[in-house]
PDB file of C-alpha atoms in Angstrom:
ATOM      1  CA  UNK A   1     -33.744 -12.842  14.328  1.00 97.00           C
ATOM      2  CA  UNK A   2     -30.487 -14.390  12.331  1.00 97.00           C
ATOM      3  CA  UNK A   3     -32.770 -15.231   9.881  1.00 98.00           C
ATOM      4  CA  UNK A   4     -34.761 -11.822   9.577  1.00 98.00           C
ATOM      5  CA  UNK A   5     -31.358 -10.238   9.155  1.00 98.00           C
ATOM      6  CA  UNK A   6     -29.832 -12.914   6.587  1.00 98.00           C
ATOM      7  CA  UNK A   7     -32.915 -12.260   4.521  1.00 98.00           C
ATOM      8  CA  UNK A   8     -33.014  -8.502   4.676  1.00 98.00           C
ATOM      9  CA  UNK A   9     -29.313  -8.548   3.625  1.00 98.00           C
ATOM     10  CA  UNK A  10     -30.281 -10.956   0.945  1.00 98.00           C
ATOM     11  CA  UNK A  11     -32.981  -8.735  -0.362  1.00 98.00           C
ATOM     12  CA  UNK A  12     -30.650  -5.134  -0.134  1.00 98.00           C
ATOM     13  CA  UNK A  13     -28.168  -7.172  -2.246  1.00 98.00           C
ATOM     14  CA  UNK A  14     -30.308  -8.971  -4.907  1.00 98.00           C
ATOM     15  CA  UNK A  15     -33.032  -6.159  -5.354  1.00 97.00           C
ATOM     16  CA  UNK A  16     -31.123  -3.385  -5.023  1.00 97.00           C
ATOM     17  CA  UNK A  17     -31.365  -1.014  -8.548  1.00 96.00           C
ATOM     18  CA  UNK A  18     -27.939  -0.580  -7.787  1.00 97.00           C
ATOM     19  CA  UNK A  19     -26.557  -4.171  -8.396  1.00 98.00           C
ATOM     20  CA  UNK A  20     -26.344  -4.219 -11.871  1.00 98.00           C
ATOM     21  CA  UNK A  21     -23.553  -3.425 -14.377  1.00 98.00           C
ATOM     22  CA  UNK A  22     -24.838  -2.952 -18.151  1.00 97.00           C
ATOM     23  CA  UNK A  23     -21.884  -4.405 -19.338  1.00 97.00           C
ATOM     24  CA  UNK A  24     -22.444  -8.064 -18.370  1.00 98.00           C
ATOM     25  CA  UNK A  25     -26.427  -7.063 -18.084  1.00 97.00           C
ATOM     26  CA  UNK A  26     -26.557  -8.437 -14.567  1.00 98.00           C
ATOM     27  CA  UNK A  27     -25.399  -7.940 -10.804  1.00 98.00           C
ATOM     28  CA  UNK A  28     -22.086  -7.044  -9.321  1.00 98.00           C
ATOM     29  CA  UNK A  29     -22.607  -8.929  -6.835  1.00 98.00           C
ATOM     30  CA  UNK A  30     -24.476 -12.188  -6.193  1.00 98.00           C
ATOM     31  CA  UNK A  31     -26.453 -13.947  -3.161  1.00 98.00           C
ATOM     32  CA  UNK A  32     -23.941 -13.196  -0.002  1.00 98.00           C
ATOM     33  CA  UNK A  33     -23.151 -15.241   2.708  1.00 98.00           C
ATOM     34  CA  UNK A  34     -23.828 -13.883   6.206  1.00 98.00           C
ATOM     35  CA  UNK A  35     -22.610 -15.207   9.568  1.00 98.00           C
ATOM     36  CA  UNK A  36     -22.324 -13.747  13.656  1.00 98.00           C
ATOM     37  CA  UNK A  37     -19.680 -13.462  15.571  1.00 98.00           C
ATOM     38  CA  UNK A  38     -19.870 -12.853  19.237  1.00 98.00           C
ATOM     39  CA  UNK A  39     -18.548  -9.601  20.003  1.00 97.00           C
ATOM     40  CA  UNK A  40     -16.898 -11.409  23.307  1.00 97.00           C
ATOM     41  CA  UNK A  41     -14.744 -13.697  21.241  1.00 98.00           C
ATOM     42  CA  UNK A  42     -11.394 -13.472  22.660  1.00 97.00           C
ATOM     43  CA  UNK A  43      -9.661 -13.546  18.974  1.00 98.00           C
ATOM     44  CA  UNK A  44     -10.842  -9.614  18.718  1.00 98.00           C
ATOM     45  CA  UNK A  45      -8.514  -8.882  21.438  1.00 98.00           C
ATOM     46  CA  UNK A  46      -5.731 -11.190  20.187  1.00 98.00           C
ATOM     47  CA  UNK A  47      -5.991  -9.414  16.923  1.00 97.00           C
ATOM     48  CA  UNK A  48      -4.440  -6.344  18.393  1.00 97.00           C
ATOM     49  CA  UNK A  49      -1.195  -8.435  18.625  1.00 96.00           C
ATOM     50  CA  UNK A  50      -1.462 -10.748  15.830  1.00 95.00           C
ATOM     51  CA  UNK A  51      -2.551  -7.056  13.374  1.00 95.00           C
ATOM     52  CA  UNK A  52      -1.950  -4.326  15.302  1.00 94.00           C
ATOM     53  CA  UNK A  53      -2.402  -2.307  18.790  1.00 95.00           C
ATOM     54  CA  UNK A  54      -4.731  -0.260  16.981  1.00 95.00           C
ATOM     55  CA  UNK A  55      -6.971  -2.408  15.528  1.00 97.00           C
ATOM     56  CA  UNK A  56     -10.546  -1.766  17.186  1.00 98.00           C
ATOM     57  CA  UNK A  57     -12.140  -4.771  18.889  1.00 98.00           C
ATOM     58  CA  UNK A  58     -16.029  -4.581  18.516  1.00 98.00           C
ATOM     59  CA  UNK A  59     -16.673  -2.295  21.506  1.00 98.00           C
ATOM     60  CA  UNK A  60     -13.954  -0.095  20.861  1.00 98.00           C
ATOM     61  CA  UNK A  61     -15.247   0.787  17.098  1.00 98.00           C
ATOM     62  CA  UNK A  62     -19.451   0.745  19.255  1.00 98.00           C
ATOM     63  CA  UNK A  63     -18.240   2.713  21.410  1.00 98.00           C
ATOM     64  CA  UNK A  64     -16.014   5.388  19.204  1.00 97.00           C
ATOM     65  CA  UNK A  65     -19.510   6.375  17.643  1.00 97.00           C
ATOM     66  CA  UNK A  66     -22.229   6.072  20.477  1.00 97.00           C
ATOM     67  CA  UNK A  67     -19.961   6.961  23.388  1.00 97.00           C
ATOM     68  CA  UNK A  68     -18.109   5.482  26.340  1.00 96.00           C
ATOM     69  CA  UNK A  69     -19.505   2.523  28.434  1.00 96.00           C
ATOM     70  CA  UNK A  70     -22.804   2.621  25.442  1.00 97.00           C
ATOM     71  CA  UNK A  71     -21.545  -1.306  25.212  1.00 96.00           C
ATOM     72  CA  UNK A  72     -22.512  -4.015  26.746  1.00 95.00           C
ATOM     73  CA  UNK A  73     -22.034  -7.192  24.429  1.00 96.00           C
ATOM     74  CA  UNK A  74     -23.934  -7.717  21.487  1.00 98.00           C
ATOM     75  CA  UNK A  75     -22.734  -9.460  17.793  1.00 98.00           C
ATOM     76  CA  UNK A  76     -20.825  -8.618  14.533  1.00 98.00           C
ATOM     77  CA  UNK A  77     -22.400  -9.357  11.428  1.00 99.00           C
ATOM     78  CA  UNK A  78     -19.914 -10.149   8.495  1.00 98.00           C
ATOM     79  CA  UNK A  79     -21.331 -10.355   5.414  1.00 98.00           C
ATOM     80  CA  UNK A  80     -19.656 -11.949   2.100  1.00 98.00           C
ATOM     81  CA  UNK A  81     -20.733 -10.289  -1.234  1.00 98.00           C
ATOM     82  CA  UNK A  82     -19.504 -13.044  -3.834  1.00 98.00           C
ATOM     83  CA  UNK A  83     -18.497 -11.045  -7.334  1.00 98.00           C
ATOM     84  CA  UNK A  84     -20.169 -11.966 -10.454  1.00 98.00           C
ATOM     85  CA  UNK A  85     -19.001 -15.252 -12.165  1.00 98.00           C
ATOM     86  CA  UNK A  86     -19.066 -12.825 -15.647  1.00 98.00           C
ATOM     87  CA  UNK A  87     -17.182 -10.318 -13.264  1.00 98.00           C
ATOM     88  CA  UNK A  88     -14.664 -12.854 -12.567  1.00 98.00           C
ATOM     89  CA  UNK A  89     -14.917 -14.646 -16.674  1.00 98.00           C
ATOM     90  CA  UNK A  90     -13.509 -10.853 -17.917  1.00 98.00           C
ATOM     91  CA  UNK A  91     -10.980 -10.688 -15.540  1.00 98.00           C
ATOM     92  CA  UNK A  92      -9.453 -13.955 -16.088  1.00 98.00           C
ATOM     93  CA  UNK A  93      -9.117 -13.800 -19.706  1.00 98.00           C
ATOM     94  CA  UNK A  94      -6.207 -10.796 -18.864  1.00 98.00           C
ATOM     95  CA  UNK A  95      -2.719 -11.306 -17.793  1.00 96.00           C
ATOM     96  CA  UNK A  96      -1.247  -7.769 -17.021  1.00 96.00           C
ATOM     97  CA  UNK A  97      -4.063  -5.783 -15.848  1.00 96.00           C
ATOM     98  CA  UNK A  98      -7.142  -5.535 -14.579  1.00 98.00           C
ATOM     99  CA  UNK A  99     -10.230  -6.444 -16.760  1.00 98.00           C
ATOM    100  CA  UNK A 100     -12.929  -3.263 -17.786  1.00 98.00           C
ATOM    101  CA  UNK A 101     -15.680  -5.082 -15.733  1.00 98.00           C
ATOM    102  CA  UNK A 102     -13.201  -5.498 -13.007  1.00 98.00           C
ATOM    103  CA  UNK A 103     -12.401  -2.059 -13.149  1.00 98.00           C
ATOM    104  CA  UNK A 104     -15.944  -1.031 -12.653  1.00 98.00           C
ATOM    105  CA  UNK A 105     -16.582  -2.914  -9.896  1.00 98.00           C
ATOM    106  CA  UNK A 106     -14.236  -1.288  -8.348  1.00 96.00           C
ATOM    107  CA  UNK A 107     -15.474   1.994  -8.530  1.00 96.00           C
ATOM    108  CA  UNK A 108     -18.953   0.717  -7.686  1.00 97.00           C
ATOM    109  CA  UNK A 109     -17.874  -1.380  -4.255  1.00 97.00           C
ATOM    110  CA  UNK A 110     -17.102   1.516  -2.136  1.00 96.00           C
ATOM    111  CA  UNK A 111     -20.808   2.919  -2.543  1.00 97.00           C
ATOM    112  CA  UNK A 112     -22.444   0.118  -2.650  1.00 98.00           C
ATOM    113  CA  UNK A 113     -21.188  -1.516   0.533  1.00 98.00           C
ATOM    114  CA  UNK A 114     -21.904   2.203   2.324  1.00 98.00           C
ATOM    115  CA  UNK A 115     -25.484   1.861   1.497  1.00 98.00           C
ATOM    116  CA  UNK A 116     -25.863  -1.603   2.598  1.00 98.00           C
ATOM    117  CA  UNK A 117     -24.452  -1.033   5.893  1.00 98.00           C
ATOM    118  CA  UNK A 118     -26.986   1.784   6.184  1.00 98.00           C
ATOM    119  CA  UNK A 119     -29.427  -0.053   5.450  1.00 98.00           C
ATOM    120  CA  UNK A 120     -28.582  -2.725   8.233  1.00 98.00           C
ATOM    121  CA  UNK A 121     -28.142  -0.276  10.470  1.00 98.00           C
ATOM    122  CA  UNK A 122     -31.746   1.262   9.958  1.00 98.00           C
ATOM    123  CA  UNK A 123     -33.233  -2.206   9.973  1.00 98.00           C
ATOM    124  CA  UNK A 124     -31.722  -3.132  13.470  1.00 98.00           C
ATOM    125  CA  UNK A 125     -32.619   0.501  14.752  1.00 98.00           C
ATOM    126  CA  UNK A 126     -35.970   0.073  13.560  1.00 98.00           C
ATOM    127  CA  UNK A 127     -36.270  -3.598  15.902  1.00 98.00           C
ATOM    128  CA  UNK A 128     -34.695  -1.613  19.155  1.00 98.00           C
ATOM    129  CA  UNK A 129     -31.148  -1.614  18.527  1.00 98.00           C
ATOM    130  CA  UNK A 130     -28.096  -0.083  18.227  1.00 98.00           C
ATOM    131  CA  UNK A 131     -25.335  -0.115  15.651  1.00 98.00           C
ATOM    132  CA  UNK A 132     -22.613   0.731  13.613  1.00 98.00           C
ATOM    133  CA  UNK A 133     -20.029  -0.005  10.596  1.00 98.00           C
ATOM    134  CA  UNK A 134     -16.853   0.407  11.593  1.00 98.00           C
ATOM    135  CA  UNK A 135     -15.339   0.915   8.373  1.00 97.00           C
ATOM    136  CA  UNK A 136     -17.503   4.093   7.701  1.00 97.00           C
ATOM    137  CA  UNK A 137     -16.317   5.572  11.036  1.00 96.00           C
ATOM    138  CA  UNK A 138     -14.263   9.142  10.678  1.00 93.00           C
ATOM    139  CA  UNK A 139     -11.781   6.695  13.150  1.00 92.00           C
ATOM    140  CA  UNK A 140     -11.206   4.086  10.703  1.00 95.00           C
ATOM    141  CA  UNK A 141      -7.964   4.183   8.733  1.00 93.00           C
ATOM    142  CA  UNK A 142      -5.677   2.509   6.688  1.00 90.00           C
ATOM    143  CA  UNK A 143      -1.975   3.225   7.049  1.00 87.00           C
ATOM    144  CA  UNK A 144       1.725   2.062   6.630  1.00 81.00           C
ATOM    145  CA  UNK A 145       3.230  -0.375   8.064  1.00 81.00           C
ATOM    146  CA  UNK A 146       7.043  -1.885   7.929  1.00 75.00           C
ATOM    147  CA  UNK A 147       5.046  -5.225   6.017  1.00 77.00           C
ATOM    148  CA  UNK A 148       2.792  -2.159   3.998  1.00 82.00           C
ATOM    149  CA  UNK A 149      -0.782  -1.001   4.567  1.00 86.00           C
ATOM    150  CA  UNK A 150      -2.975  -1.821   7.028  1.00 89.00           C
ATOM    151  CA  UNK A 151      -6.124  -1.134   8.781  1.00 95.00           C
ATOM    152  CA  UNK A 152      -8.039  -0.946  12.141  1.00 96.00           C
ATOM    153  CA  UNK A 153     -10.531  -2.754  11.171  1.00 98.00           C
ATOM    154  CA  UNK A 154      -9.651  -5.710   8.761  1.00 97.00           C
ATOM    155  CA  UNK A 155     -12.639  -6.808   7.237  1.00 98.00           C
ATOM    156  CA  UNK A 156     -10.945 -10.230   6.287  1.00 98.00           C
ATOM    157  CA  UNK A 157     -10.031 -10.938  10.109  1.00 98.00           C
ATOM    158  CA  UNK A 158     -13.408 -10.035  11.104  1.00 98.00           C
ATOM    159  CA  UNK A 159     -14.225 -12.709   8.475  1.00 98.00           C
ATOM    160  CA  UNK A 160     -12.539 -15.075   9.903  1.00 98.00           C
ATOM    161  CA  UNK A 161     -13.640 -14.698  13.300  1.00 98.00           C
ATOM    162  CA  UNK A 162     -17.290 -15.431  12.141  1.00 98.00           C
ATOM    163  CA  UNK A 163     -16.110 -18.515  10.409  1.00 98.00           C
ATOM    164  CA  UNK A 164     -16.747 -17.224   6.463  1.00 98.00           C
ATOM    165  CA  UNK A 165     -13.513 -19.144   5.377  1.00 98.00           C
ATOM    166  CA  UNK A 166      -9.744 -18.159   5.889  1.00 98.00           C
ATOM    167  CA  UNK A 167      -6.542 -17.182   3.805  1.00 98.00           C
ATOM    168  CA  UNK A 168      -4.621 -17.646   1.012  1.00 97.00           C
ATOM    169  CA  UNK A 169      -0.949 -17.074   0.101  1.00 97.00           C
ATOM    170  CA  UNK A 170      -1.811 -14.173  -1.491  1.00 97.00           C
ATOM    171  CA  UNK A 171      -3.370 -12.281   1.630  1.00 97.00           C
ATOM    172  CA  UNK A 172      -6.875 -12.723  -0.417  1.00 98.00           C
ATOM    173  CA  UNK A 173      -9.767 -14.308   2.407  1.00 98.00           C
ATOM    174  CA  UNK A 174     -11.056 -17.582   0.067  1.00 98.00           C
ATOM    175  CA  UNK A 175     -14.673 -18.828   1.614  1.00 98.00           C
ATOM    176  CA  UNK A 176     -17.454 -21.294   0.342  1.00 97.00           C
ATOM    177  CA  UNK A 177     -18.216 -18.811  -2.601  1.00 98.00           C
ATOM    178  CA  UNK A 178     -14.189 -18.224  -3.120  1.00 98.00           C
ATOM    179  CA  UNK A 179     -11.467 -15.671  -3.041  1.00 98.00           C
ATOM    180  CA  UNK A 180     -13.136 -13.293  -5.565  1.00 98.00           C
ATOM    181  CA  UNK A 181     -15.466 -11.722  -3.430  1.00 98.00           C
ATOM    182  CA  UNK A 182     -16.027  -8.051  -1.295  1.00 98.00           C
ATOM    183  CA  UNK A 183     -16.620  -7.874   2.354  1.00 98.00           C
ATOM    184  CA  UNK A 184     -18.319  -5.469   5.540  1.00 98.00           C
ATOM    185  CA  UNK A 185     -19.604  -5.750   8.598  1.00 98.00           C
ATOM    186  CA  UNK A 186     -21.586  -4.085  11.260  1.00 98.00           C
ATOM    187  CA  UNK A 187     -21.523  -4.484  15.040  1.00 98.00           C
ATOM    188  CA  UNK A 188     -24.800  -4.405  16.838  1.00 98.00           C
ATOM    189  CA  UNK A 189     -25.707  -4.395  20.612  1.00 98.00           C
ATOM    190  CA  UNK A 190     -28.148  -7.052  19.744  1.00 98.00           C
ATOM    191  CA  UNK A 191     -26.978 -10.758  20.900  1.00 98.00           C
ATOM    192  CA  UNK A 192     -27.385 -13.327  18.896  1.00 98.00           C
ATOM    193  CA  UNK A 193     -25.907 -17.581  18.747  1.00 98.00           C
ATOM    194  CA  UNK A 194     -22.689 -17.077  16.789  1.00 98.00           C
ATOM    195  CA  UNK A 195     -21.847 -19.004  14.364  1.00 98.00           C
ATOM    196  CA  UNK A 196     -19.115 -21.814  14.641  1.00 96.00           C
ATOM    197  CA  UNK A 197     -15.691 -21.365  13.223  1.00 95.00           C
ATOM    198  CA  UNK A 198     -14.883 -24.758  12.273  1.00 93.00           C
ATOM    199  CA  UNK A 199     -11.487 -23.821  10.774  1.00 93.00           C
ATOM    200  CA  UNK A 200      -8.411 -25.554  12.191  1.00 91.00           C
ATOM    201  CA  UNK A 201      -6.153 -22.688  10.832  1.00 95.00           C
ATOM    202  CA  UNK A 202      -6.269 -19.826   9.352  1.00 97.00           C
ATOM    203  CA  UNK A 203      -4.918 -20.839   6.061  1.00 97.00           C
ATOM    204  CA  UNK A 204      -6.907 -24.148   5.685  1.00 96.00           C
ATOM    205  CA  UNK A 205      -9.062 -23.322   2.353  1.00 97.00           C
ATOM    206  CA  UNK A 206      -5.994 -22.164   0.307  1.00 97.00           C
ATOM    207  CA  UNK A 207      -4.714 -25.390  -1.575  1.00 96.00           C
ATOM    208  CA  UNK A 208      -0.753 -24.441  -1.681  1.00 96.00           C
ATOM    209  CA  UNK A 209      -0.804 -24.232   2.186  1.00 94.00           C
ATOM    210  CA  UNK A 210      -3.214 -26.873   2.790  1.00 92.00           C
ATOM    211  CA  UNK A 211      -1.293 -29.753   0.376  1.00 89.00           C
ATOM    212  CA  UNK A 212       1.250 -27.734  -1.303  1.00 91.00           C
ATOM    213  CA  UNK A 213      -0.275 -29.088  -4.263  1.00 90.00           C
ATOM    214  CA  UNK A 214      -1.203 -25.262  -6.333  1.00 95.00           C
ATOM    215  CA  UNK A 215       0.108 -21.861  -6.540  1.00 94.00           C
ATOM    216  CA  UNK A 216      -2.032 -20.303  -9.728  1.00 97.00           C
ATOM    217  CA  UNK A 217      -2.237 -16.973  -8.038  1.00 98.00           C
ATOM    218  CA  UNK A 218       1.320 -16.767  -7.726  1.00 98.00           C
ATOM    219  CA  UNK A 219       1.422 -17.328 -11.448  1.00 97.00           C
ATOM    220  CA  UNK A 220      -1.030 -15.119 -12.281  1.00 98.00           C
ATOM    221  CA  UNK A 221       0.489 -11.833 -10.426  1.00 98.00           C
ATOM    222  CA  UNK A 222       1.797  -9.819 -13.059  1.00 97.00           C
ATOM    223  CA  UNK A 223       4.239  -7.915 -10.437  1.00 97.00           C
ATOM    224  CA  UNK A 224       5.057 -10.842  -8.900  1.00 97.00           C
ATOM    225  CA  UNK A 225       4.166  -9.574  -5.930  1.00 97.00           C
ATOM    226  CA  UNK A 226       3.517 -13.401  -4.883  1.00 98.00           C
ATOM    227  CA  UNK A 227       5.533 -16.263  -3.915  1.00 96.00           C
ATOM    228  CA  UNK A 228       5.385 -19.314  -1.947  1.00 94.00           C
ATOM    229  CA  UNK A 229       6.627 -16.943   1.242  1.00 92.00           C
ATOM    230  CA  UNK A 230       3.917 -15.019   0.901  1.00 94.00           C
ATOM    231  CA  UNK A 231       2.219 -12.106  -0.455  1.00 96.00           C
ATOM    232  CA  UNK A 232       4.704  -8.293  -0.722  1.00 96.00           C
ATOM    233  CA  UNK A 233       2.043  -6.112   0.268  1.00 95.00           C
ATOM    234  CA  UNK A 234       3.830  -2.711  -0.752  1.00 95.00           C
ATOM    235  CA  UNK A 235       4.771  -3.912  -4.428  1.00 96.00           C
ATOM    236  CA  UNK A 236       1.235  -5.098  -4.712  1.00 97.00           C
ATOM    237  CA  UNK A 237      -0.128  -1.822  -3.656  1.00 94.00           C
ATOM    238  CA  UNK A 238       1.850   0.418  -5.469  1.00 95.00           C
ATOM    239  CA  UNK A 239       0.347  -1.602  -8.853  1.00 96.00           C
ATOM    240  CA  UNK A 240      -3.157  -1.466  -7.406  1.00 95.00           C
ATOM    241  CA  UNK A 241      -2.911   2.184  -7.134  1.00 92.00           C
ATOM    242  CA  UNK A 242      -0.415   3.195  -9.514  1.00 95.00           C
ATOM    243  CA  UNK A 243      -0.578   5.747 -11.731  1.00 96.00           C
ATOM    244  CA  UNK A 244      -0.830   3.237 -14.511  1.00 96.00           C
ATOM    245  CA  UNK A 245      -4.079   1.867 -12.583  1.00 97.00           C
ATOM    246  CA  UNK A 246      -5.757   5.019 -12.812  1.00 97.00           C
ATOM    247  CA  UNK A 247      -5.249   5.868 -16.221  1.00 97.00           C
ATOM    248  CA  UNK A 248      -6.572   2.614 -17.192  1.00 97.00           C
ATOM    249  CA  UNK A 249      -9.519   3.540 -14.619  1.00 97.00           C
ATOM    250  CA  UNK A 250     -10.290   6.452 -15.968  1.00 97.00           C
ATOM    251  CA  UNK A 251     -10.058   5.142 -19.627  1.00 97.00           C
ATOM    252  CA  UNK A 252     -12.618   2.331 -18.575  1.00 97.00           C
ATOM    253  CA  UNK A 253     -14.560   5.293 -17.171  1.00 96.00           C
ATOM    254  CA  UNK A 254     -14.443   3.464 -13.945  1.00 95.00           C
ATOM    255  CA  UNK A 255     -12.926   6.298 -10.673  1.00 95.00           C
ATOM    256  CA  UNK A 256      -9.182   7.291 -11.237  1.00 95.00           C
ATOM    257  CA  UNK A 257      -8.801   7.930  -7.761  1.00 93.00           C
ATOM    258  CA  UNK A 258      -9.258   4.332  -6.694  1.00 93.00           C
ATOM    259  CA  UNK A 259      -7.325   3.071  -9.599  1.00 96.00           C
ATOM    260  CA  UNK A 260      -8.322  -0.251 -11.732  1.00 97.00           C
ATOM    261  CA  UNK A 261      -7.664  -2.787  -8.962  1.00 96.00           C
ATOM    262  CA  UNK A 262      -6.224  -5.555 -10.466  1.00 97.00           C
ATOM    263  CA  UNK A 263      -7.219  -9.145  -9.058  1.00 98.00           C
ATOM    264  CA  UNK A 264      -5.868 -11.294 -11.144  1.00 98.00           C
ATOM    265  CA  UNK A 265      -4.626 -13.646  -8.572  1.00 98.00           C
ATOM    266  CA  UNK A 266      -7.816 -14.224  -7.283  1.00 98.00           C
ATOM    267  CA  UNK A 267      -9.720 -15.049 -10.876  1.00 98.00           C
ATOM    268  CA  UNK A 268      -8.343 -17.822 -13.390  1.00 98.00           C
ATOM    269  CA  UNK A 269      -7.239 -19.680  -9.564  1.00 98.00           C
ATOM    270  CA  UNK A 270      -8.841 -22.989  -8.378  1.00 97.00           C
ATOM    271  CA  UNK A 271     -10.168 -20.893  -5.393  1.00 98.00           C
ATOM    272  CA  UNK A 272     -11.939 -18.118  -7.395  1.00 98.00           C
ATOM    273  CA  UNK A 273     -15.492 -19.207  -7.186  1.00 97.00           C
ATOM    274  CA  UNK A 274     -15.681 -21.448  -4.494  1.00 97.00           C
ATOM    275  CA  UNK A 275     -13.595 -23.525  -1.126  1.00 97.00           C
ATOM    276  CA  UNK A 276     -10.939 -25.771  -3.340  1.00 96.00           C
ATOM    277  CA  UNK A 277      -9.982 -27.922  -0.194  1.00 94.00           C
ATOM    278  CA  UNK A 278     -14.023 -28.705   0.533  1.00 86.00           C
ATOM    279  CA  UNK A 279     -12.988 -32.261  -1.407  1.00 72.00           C
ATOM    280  CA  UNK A 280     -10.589 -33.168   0.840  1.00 64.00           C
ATOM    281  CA  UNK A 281     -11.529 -34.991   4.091  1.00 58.00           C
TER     282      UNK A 281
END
């Protein structure tokens, strides 16, 4: 069954009409990366003190759509959509703001990643079982914090707790395809073998924490919003959804209200396209 599910995702992703920007004449997004998680794995309840009290462990967020005591165990499926390398190519020939192609993407991820988790969601119901995406829930939200915004369900963390890679200085979640990527999940009442996180920390693929030996994305923030004690969340929002972001959005022709993104520090970076650390022992 892992396998039935890594290739349906496969297929949604790489067939899909909807995976392709005419301006590069190919996909957003490329071949992802899926892994399991056990929905039992004690990190989702250590998450609401390492993140927040509110952040919804897998039966919480099951449970907040089909109803009280509806779980009994089951997986979450995280799923790593790697961006286009030509994606990426445009966006690391700028230095102040996001790339047009960037931009776009941007506009395009939100829907995108909606229809894919519908489309898991029908393929599992169709095989007997129940499930949901917690980030499409009317419960999920994103909101401020003293350290800036956050959410109660962190995509990257869930990440992480199926063992697709870990983090980087600059908050970004860097796995075997790199930091320039998108992510979603669903949770399922079906049970599957998890996968193994092999990490020994959660900052083990970024090079600066791992050997102190890099940096680029702290370079390459052009709010400087980055330094070697970590990533300001609020100054790097308030760029990412600035009003000069959405002009430049809406001149792209890309969706003002989400603004232009920016992503700079995670293209032109040893870690865009791939694990940088994977050649040391």
């Amino acid at each position: 069954m892992r396998d039935l599910i890594r290739n349906e995702i496969k297929e949604y992703v790489l067939e899909s009409k909807e995976n392709w920007l005419e301006e590069i004449q190919d996909r957003y997004f490329d071949e992802p990366i899926v892994k399991f998680a056990s929905s039992e794995d004690p990190l989702f309840e250590e998450y609401k003190k390492i993140i927040d009290i509110d952040h919804l462990t897998p039966k919480e967020a099951f449970e907040s759509f089909f109803g009280k005591d509806s779980y009994e165990g089951g997986t979450v499926i995280s799923i790593v959509l790697p961006i286009n390398e030509k994606i990426i190519k445009s966006n690391a020939a700028k230095k102040d703001n996001a790339s047009k192609e960037w931009a776009l993407l941007r506009a395009f991820t939100d829907g995108f990643r909606i229809g894919l988790n519908k489309h898991l969601v029908n393929f599992l119901e169709q095989k007997g079982y129940k499930a949901v995406a917690p980030a499409d829930l009317e419960e999920f939200k994103i909101y401020s914090t003293l350290s800036g915004p956050s959410s109660n369900w962190s995509e990257r963390h869930i990440a992480f707790a199926a063992g697709l890679g870990t983090f980087g200085i600059n908050d970004g979640f860097i796995t075997e395809k790199g930091i320039a990527i998108r992510l979603t999940s669903v949770v399922t009442n079906l049970t599957l073998i998890p996968d193994i996180r092999k990490a020994e920390s959660h900052t083990e693929n970024c090079l600066l924490f791992r050997n102190g030996i890099c940096g680029a994305c702290i370079k390459r923030c052009p709010v400087n919003a980055i330094s070697k004690d970590g990533h300001d969340k609020i100054k790097c929002w308030k760029y990412v959804y600035g009003d000069e972001s959405r002009k430049l959005a809406e001149a792209y022709g890309g969706n003002s209200a989400v603004g232009s993104g920016c992503g700079l520090c995670q293209t032109k970076v040893p870690c865009e396209c791939k694990n940088p650390t994977a050649i040391f022992p």
